[in-house]
mmCIF file of C-alpha atoms in Angstrom:
data_model
loop_
_atom_site.group_PDB
_atom_site.id
_atom_site.type_symbol
_atom_site.label_atom_id
_atom_site.label_comp_id
_atom_site.label_asym_id
_atom_site.label_seq_id
_atom_site.Cartn_x
_atom_site.Cartn_y
_atom_site.Cartn_z
ATOM 1 C CA MET A 1 120.342 62.170 -55.663
ATOM 2 C CA LYS A 2 123.136 58.863 -55.607
ATOM 3 C CA ARG A 3 127.131 58.451 -55.853
ATOM 4 C CA VAL A 4 128.229 56.027 -58.363
ATOM 5 C CA LYS A 5 131.705 54.456 -56.091
ATOM 6 C CA VAL A 6 133.913 52.668 -57.896
ATOM 7 C CA ALA A 7 136.859 50.183 -56.762
ATOM 8 C CA THR A 8 139.480 49.634 -59.587
ATOM 9 C CA ALA A 9 142.990 49.513 -59.304
ATOM 10 C CA THR A 10 142.531 52.012 -63.137
ATOM 11 C CA LEU A 11 140.539 54.528 -62.100
ATOM 12 C CA VAL A 12 141.790 56.489 -59.036
ATOM 13 C CA SER A 13 142.011 59.698 -57.893
ATOM 14 C CA ALA A 14 143.525 62.396 -60.659
ATOM 15 C CA VAL A 15 144.790 65.159 -58.128
ATOM 16 C CA ALA A 16 147.571 61.809 -57.709
ATOM 17 C CA LEU A 17 147.659 60.414 -61.230
ATOM 18 C CA VAL A 18 148.131 63.425 -63.768
ATOM 19 C CA SER A 19 149.344 67.237 -62.310
ATOM 20 C CA CYS A 20 149.195 69.606 -64.130
ATOM 21 C CA SER A 21 151.004 73.721 -64.411
ATOM 22 C CA THR A 22 149.537 74.512 -67.655
ATOM 23 C CA PRO A 23 147.567 73.108 -70.306
ATOM 24 C CA THR A 24 150.735 71.396 -72.278
ATOM 25 C CA ASP A 25 152.437 70.100 -69.427
ATOM 26 C CA ALA A 26 152.402 65.961 -68.988
ATOM 27 C CA PRO A 27 153.071 64.550 -66.409
ATOM 28 C CA GLN A 28 157.005 64.211 -65.397
ATOM 29 C CA GLY A 29 158.150 61.479 -63.208
ATOM 30 C CA ASP A 30 156.039 59.219 -60.012
ATOM 31 C CA GLN A 31 153.470 62.292 -60.250
ATOM 32 C CA GLY A 32 150.541 59.429 -61.193
ATOM 33 C CA LYS A 33 151.358 56.246 -59.759
ATOM 34 C CA THR A 34 148.151 54.154 -59.970
ATOM 35 C CA GLY A 35 146.097 52.864 -57.064
ATOM 36 C CA GLY A 36 143.205 50.940 -55.707
ATOM 37 C CA ALA A 37 141.715 52.739 -53.232
ATOM 38 C CA ALA A 38 137.518 53.162 -54.025
ATOM 39 C CA PHE A 39 137.383 56.749 -55.017
ATOM 40 C CA GLU A 40 133.879 58.100 -55.396
ATOM 41 C CA GLN A 41 133.928 58.962 -59.008
ATOM 42 C CA ALA A 42 130.740 59.967 -59.930
ATOM 43 C CA ASP A 43 129.164 63.463 -58.157
ATOM 44 C CA ALA A 44 125.313 63.836 -58.042
ATOM 45 C CA PHE A 45 126.912 67.893 -56.541
ATOM 46 C CA PRO A 46 123.986 67.825 -53.883
ATOM 47 C CA GLN A 47 125.114 71.374 -52.583
ATOM 48 C CA ILE A 48 124.660 72.898 -55.287
ATOM 49 C CA GLN A 49 121.145 75.009 -54.792
ATOM 50 C CA PRO A 50 119.135 75.581 -57.895
ATOM 51 C CA ASN A 51 119.962 79.446 -59.404
ATOM 52 C CA PRO A 52 116.778 81.433 -60.066
ATOM 53 C CA GLU A 53 118.298 83.508 -62.972
ATOM 54 C CA VAL A 54 119.401 80.320 -65.157
ATOM 55 C CA GLU A 55 115.586 78.899 -63.448
ATOM 56 C CA ALA A 56 113.693 81.324 -65.272
ATOM 57 C CA LEU A 57 115.740 81.419 -69.347
ATOM 58 C CA LEU A 58 115.328 77.568 -69.173
ATOM 59 C CA PRO A 59 113.117 76.654 -72.663
ATOM 60 C CA ALA A 60 109.633 76.112 -71.297
ATOM 61 C CA GLY A 61 109.135 72.301 -71.830
ATOM 62 C CA MET A 62 112.195 72.354 -70.194
ATOM 63 C CA LYS A 63 110.933 73.679 -66.867
ATOM 64 C CA GLN A 64 107.672 71.450 -67.488
ATOM 65 C CA SER A 65 110.492 68.432 -67.580
ATOM 66 C CA LYS A 66 112.396 69.672 -64.921
ATOM 67 C CA LYS A 67 114.626 67.338 -67.354
ATOM 68 C CA ILE A 68 118.074 67.260 -69.478
ATOM 69 C CA THR A 69 119.863 64.851 -71.853
ATOM 70 C CA ILE A 70 123.883 65.456 -71.817
ATOM 71 C CA VAL A 71 126.030 63.918 -74.540
ATOM 72 C CA LEU A 72 129.814 62.921 -73.642
ATOM 73 C CA THR A 73 132.535 62.161 -75.698
ATOM 74 C CA ALA A 74 133.301 58.371 -74.757
ATOM 75 C CA GLY A 75 136.765 56.744 -74.577
ATOM 76 C CA ALA A 76 138.412 60.533 -73.227
ATOM 77 C CA PRO A 77 139.544 60.128 -69.512
ATOM 78 C CA PRO A 78 140.464 61.884 -67.348
ATOM 79 C CA THR A 79 138.662 64.054 -69.275
ATOM 80 C CA SER A 80 135.644 61.632 -70.628
ATOM 81 C CA PHE A 81 134.771 58.028 -70.362
ATOM 82 C CA ILE A 82 132.281 54.739 -69.364
ATOM 83 C CA SER A 83 132.789 53.166 -65.101
ATOM 84 C CA PRO A 84 133.467 49.224 -65.548
ATOM 85 C CA ASP A 85 129.780 48.911 -65.317
ATOM 86 C CA GLY A 86 129.305 49.895 -68.276
ATOM 87 C CA LYS A 87 126.783 52.876 -68.199
ATOM 88 C CA THR A 88 127.972 55.420 -65.966
ATOM 89 C CA SER A 89 129.847 58.292 -67.416
ATOM 90 C CA LEU A 90 132.674 59.495 -65.645
ATOM 91 C CA GLY A 91 135.459 61.963 -65.873
ATOM 92 C CA LEU A 92 135.370 65.671 -66.358
ATOM 93 C CA ASN A 93 133.357 66.530 -68.171
ATOM 94 C CA ALA A 94 129.992 64.423 -67.022
ATOM 95 C CA ASP A 95 131.861 65.953 -63.317
ATOM 96 C CA ILE A 96 130.458 69.362 -65.320
ATOM 97 C CA GLY A 97 127.488 68.924 -67.347
ATOM 98 C CA ARG A 98 126.407 66.811 -63.553
ATOM 99 C CA ALA A 99 127.484 70.516 -61.309
ATOM 100 C CA LEU A 100 125.503 72.751 -64.590
ATOM 101 C CA ALA A 101 122.271 70.709 -63.992
ATOM 102 C CA ARG A 102 122.148 71.559 -60.735
ATOM 103 C CA THR A 103 122.725 75.107 -60.983
ATOM 104 C CA MET A 104 119.708 73.999 -63.973
ATOM 105 C CA GLY A 105 117.493 73.270 -61.439
ATOM 106 C CA VAL A 106 117.061 69.781 -63.808
ATOM 107 C CA GLU A 107 118.010 66.320 -63.416
ATOM 108 C CA PRO A 108 120.211 64.886 -66.379
ATOM 109 C CA THR A 109 120.714 62.317 -67.925
ATOM 110 C CA LEU A 110 124.349 61.344 -69.333
ATOM 111 C CA VAL A 111 124.524 59.516 -72.319
ATOM 112 C CA SER A 112 128.505 58.679 -74.147
ATOM 113 C CA ILE A 113 128.531 58.454 -77.635
ATOM 114 C CA PRO A 114 132.058 59.075 -80.288
ATOM 115 C CA LEU A 115 132.330 62.124 -81.343
ATOM 116 C CA ASP A 116 130.791 62.617 -84.389
ATOM 117 C CA GLY A 117 127.657 61.676 -83.104
ATOM 118 C CA ILE A 118 127.356 64.356 -80.697
ATOM 119 C CA ILE A 119 126.535 66.669 -83.850
ATOM 120 C CA PRO A 120 123.567 64.995 -85.168
ATOM 121 C CA GLY A 121 122.283 63.864 -82.159
ATOM 122 C CA LEU A 122 121.971 67.134 -80.977
ATOM 123 C CA GLN A 123 120.606 68.218 -84.603
ATOM 124 C CA SER A 124 117.690 65.729 -84.033
ATOM 125 C CA LYS A 125 117.094 66.679 -81.232
ATOM 126 C CA LYS A 126 117.880 63.217 -79.332
ATOM 127 C CA TYR A 127 119.978 65.446 -76.805
ATOM 128 C CA ASP A 128 119.449 68.902 -75.010
ATOM 129 C CA MET A 129 123.179 69.793 -74.787
ATOM 130 C CA ALA A 130 126.510 68.884 -75.069
ATOM 131 C CA VAL A 131 130.428 68.845 -72.624
ATOM 132 C CA ALA A 132 132.139 67.297 -74.646
ATOM 133 C CA SER A 133 135.292 69.777 -74.950
ATOM 134 C CA MET A 134 134.843 71.009 -78.235
ATOM 135 C CA SER A 135 136.660 73.517 -79.767
ATOM 136 C CA PRO A 136 134.965 76.189 -81.916
ATOM 137 C CA SER A 137 135.704 75.338 -85.157
ATOM 138 C CA PRO A 138 134.046 77.750 -88.009
ATOM 139 C CA GLU A 139 132.396 74.547 -89.082
ATOM 140 C CA ARG A 140 130.197 73.685 -86.098
ATOM 141 C CA LEU A 141 129.965 77.420 -85.154
ATOM 142 C CA GLU A 142 127.381 77.218 -88.346
ATOM 143 C CA VAL A 143 125.596 74.949 -86.555
ATOM 144 C CA LEU A 144 126.050 74.922 -83.388
ATOM 145 C CA ASP A 145 125.688 77.690 -79.891
ATOM 146 C CA MET A 146 128.870 77.102 -78.128
ATOM 147 C CA VAL A 147 129.731 78.406 -74.766
ATOM 148 C CA ALA A 148 133.556 78.437 -72.837
ATOM 149 C CA PHE A 149 133.558 75.705 -69.786
ATOM 150 C CA THR A 150 137.127 75.205 -70.166
ATOM 151 C CA LYS A 151 141.285 74.996 -72.051
ATOM 152 C CA GLY A 152 143.045 72.907 -74.160
ATOM 153 C CA GLY A 153 146.798 71.857 -74.904
ATOM 154 C CA SER A 154 147.816 68.875 -76.041
ATOM 155 C CA ALA A 155 150.861 65.845 -75.789
ATOM 156 C CA ILE A 156 153.063 63.709 -77.976
ATOM 157 C CA ALA A 157 152.865 60.033 -77.588
ATOM 158 C CA VAL A 158 155.947 57.840 -78.416
ATOM 159 C CA PRO A 159 156.353 54.456 -78.171
ATOM 160 C CA ALA A 160 158.998 53.470 -74.882
ATOM 161 C CA GLY A 161 161.932 54.840 -74.933
ATOM 162 C CA ASN A 162 161.618 57.100 -78.247
ATOM 163 C CA PRO A 163 163.297 55.019 -80.755
ATOM 164 C CA LYS A 164 163.256 58.094 -83.271
ATOM 165 C CA GLY A 165 164.103 60.226 -80.894
ATOM 166 C CA LEU A 166 161.047 62.396 -82.227
ATOM 167 C CA SER A 167 159.559 65.712 -80.632
ATOM 168 C CA SER A 168 156.436 67.876 -81.186
ATOM 169 C CA LYS A 169 158.707 69.781 -83.988
ATOM 170 C CA THR A 170 160.219 66.218 -85.263
ATOM 171 C CA LEU A 171 157.239 65.555 -86.833
ATOM 172 C CA CYS A 172 157.355 66.106 -90.773
ATOM 173 C CA GLY A 173 156.237 63.158 -93.445
ATOM 174 C CA LEU A 174 155.294 60.718 -90.133
ATOM 175 C CA GLN A 175 152.319 59.377 -89.392
ATOM 176 C CA VAL A 176 150.013 60.860 -86.204
ATOM 177 C CA GLY A 177 147.103 59.802 -84.302
ATOM 178 C CA VAL A 178 144.832 62.334 -83.983
ATOM 179 C CA GLY A 179 141.288 62.004 -82.316
ATOM 180 C CA VAL A 180 138.462 62.150 -85.151
ATOM 181 C CA GLY A 181 137.059 66.120 -84.567
ATOM 182 C CA SER A 182 139.584 66.881 -82.154
ATOM 183 C CA PHE A 183 141.412 70.186 -81.725
ATOM 184 C CA GLN A 184 144.613 67.884 -81.910
ATOM 185 C CA ALA A 185 143.198 66.726 -85.967
ATOM 186 C CA THR A 186 141.220 70.099 -87.330
ATOM 187 C CA THR A 187 143.928 73.100 -85.451
ATOM 188 C CA ARG A 188 147.183 72.162 -83.616
ATOM 189 C CA LEU A 189 148.380 69.215 -86.380
ATOM 190 C CA PRO A 190 147.807 71.209 -89.338
ATOM 191 C CA LYS A 191 149.369 74.404 -88.238
ATOM 192 C CA LEU A 192 152.602 72.207 -86.800
ATOM 193 C CA SER A 193 152.907 70.633 -90.319
ATOM 194 C CA GLU A 194 152.790 73.745 -92.041
ATOM 195 C CA GLU A 195 155.494 75.225 -89.840
ATOM 196 C CA ALA A 196 157.828 72.998 -89.330
ATOM 197 C CA CYS A 197 157.396 70.765 -91.695
ATOM 198 C CA THR A 198 156.224 72.129 -95.573
ATOM 199 C CA SER A 199 157.150 76.413 -94.850
ATOM 200 C CA GLN A 200 161.091 74.129 -94.286
ATOM 201 C CA GLY A 201 160.390 72.088 -97.755
ATOM 202 C CA GLN A 202 160.089 69.186 -95.435
ATOM 203 C CA PRO A 203 156.730 66.486 -96.669
ATOM 204 C CA ALA A 204 153.774 67.210 -94.253
ATOM 205 C CA ILE A 205 152.769 65.806 -91.377
ATOM 206 C CA LYS A 206 150.986 62.630 -92.001
ATOM 207 C CA PRO A 207 147.605 62.381 -90.247
ATOM 208 C CA VAL A 208 145.727 59.564 -88.975
ATOM 209 C CA GLU A 209 142.102 59.694 -87.201
ATOM 210 C CA LEU A 210 140.515 57.817 -84.917
ATOM 211 C CA PRO A 211 137.118 57.269 -83.860
ATOM 212 C CA ASP A 212 138.589 57.692 -79.369
ATOM 213 C CA GLN A 213 141.442 57.694 -77.887
ATOM 214 C CA SER A 214 141.649 54.021 -76.968
ATOM 215 C CA GLN A 215 142.408 53.310 -80.755
ATOM 216 C CA VAL A 216 144.646 55.932 -80.928
ATOM 217 C CA LEU A 217 146.803 54.288 -78.552
ATOM 218 C CA LEU A 218 146.129 50.853 -79.984
ATOM 219 C CA ALA A 219 147.825 51.766 -83.352
ATOM 220 C CA LEU A 220 150.812 53.150 -82.297
ATOM 221 C CA SER A 221 151.550 49.977 -79.874
ATOM 222 C CA SER A 222 151.428 48.256 -82.749
ATOM 223 C CA GLY A 223 153.386 50.176 -84.814
ATOM 224 C CA ARG A 224 150.469 51.242 -87.452
ATOM 225 C CA ILE A 225 151.235 54.903 -86.360
ATOM 226 C CA ASP A 226 154.961 56.887 -85.304
ATOM 227 C CA ALA A 227 153.289 58.817 -82.510
ATOM 228 C CA VAL A 228 150.229 59.633 -81.501
ATOM 229 C CA MET A 229 148.559 64.346 -80.236
ATOM 230 C CA ALA A 230 146.686 64.528 -78.039
ATOM 231 C CA ASP A 231 145.573 66.654 -74.539
ATOM 232 C CA GLY A 232 148.315 66.066 -72.071
ATOM 233 C CA PRO A 233 146.195 65.222 -69.127
ATOM 234 C CA VAL A 234 144.444 62.246 -71.786
ATOM 235 C CA LEU A 235 147.843 60.290 -72.805
ATOM 236 C CA GLY A 236 149.247 61.169 -68.571
ATOM 237 C CA TYR A 237 145.569 59.375 -67.963
ATOM 238 C CA ALA A 238 146.612 56.679 -70.250
ATOM 239 C CA GLN A 239 150.257 55.921 -69.403
ATOM 240 C CA LYS A 240 149.678 55.390 -65.616
ATOM 241 C CA THR A 241 146.759 52.973 -65.835
ATOM 242 C CA GLN A 242 146.789 51.420 -69.591
ATOM 243 C CA ASP A 243 149.739 48.275 -70.249
ATOM 244 C CA THR A 244 150.729 50.294 -73.436
ATOM 245 C CA LYS A 245 154.076 51.379 -73.011
ATOM 246 C CA PHE A 246 154.825 54.611 -74.471
ATOM 247 C CA GLU A 247 155.939 57.959 -73.681
ATOM 248 C CA VAL A 248 154.490 61.360 -72.891
ATOM 249 C CA LEU A 249 156.215 64.454 -73.729
ATOM 250 C CA GLN A 250 154.809 68.198 -73.768
ATOM 251 C CA ASP A 251 154.107 70.047 -77.470
ATOM 252 C CA GLU A 252 156.891 72.624 -77.579
ATOM 253 C CA SER A 253 153.851 74.837 -78.477
ATOM 254 C CA ASN A 254 152.602 77.552 -76.259
ATOM 255 C CA LEU A 255 148.854 76.570 -78.878
ATOM 256 C CA THR A 256 145.669 76.073 -77.126
ATOM 257 C CA SER A 257 142.301 75.415 -77.545
ATOM 258 C CA THR A 258 139.393 76.679 -75.625
ATOM 259 C CA GLY A 259 136.410 74.002 -75.128
ATOM 260 C CA GLY A 260 132.850 74.884 -75.090
ATOM 261 C CA MET A 261 129.473 72.882 -75.212
ATOM 262 C CA ALA A 262 126.714 73.135 -77.032
ATOM 263 C CA VAL A 263 123.419 73.149 -78.156
ATOM 264 C CA VAL A 264 122.151 73.611 -82.077
ATOM 265 C CA LYS A 265 122.681 76.621 -82.951
ATOM 266 C CA GLY A 266 119.501 79.223 -82.235
ATOM 267 C CA SER A 267 118.390 77.075 -79.513
ATOM 268 C CA GLU A 268 116.055 78.969 -77.252
ATOM 269 C CA LEU A 269 118.545 76.993 -73.990
ATOM 270 C CA THR A 270 121.281 79.280 -75.068
ATOM 271 C CA PRO A 271 121.048 81.994 -73.041
ATOM 272 C CA ALA A 272 120.775 79.603 -69.705
ATOM 273 C CA VAL A 273 123.336 77.778 -70.799
ATOM 274 C CA VAL A 274 125.184 80.806 -71.322
ATOM 275 C CA LYS A 275 123.938 81.842 -67.154
ATOM 276 C CA ALA A 276 124.952 79.009 -66.055
ATOM 277 C CA MET A 277 128.338 78.767 -66.643
ATOM 278 C CA GLU A 278 128.390 82.165 -65.401
ATOM 279 C CA VAL A 279 127.298 80.642 -62.203
ATOM 280 C CA LEU A 280 129.007 77.653 -61.883
ATOM 281 C CA HIS A 281 132.537 78.553 -62.162
ATOM 282 C CA GLY A 282 131.774 81.395 -59.539
ATOM 283 C CA LEU A 283 131.176 78.218 -56.621
ATOM 284 C CA PRO A 284 134.043 76.447 -55.117
ATOM 285 C CA GLU A 285 133.052 73.130 -57.936
ATOM 286 C CA TYR A 286 134.040 74.304 -60.500
ATOM 287 C CA ASN A 287 137.755 74.095 -59.501
ATOM 288 C CA LYS A 288 137.851 71.176 -57.119
ATOM 289 C CA ILE A 289 136.253 69.502 -60.222
ATOM 290 C CA TYR A 290 139.232 70.237 -62.128
ATOM 291 C CA GLU A 291 141.512 69.416 -59.128
ATOM 292 C CA LYS A 292 139.555 65.967 -58.511
ATOM 293 C CA TRP A 293 140.727 64.376 -62.260
ATOM 294 C CA GLY A 294 144.179 65.935 -61.659
ATOM 295 C CA MET A 295 143.459 68.797 -64.202
ATOM 296 C CA PRO A 296 143.510 72.558 -62.486
ATOM 297 C CA GLY A 297 145.610 73.850 -65.889
ATOM 298 C CA TYR A 298 142.319 73.668 -67.598
ATOM 299 C CA ALA A 299 139.933 75.756 -65.569
ATOM 300 C CA LEU A 300 139.276 78.147 -67.532
ATOM 301 C CA PRO A 301 140.146 82.069 -66.620
ATOM 302 C CA ALA A 302 136.527 84.111 -65.629
ATOM 303 C CA ALA A 303 137.805 85.902 -68.514
ATOM 304 C CA GLU A 304 137.616 83.556 -71.104
ATOM 305 C CA LEU A 305 133.203 83.014 -70.041
ATOM 306 C CA GLY A 306 130.639 83.750 -72.495
ATOM 307 C CA GLN A 307 129.528 82.121 -75.569
ATOM 308 C CA LEU A 308 132.233 81.256 -78.616
ATOM 309 C CA LYS A 309 132.473 83.362 -81.754
ATOM 310 C CA GLY A 310 133.881 82.923 -84.570
#
């Protein structure tokens, strides 16, 4: 199995890039200055050995083929993105997917697509499993089995200098960009709008949902929206590696999410995914992946492992 090396000024060691102590922390000060040295972005984890208990739980067809197709979201580094070669899936979710496949004893094929194509792709059996940090909404749990693997939280991006003096508590009546289907779009922004705005007689926050993070930040830089709400590491990474000038503010809330990998509802693969995640969580590679991508505060506590419920 091979490792993919990427040498570019925009892809660097994420341990230096985005230092987060909790899921809602945004990077501060000089944390995360960029550099141009080569860095092993994709790791096949040859040191992880297949786990017999996991292998025994695999569906018969997968036991025979020894292959799995894993779908991820595109356009949200350092969580999930495509390398400059245009085809290699990189980021925390890609590494989790590759490491998980090793515990299963199968060869992974990783495919990165927009979030709104993931569920249809699973339902049509184009993909076996999604590793996309999806929050377990009631609508998703009606059609998916979801297994916890990560934590999530929010931060706010505003234009450089924060000319309007915004914070997470002063967004009433403003247009706030969010990724389609993200935790911020489905949960955090609606709750914030109700708690800080409509219940206080203020106008609701106006969500602007766009397909991926690059388009959300482009809307901010062009002045089409007033602010952005997204996962802290995603905004921190973009702040340090993109030409777009903006500030990252901490979301003044302790509201966090649990991100889940997913298979279709009632899948024969579900028990193997649950067990594989338990095995991976017990290996040092799990926390090393989070450290590599500068997201140690997002590692899942052992007590929260297992299949997600509504």
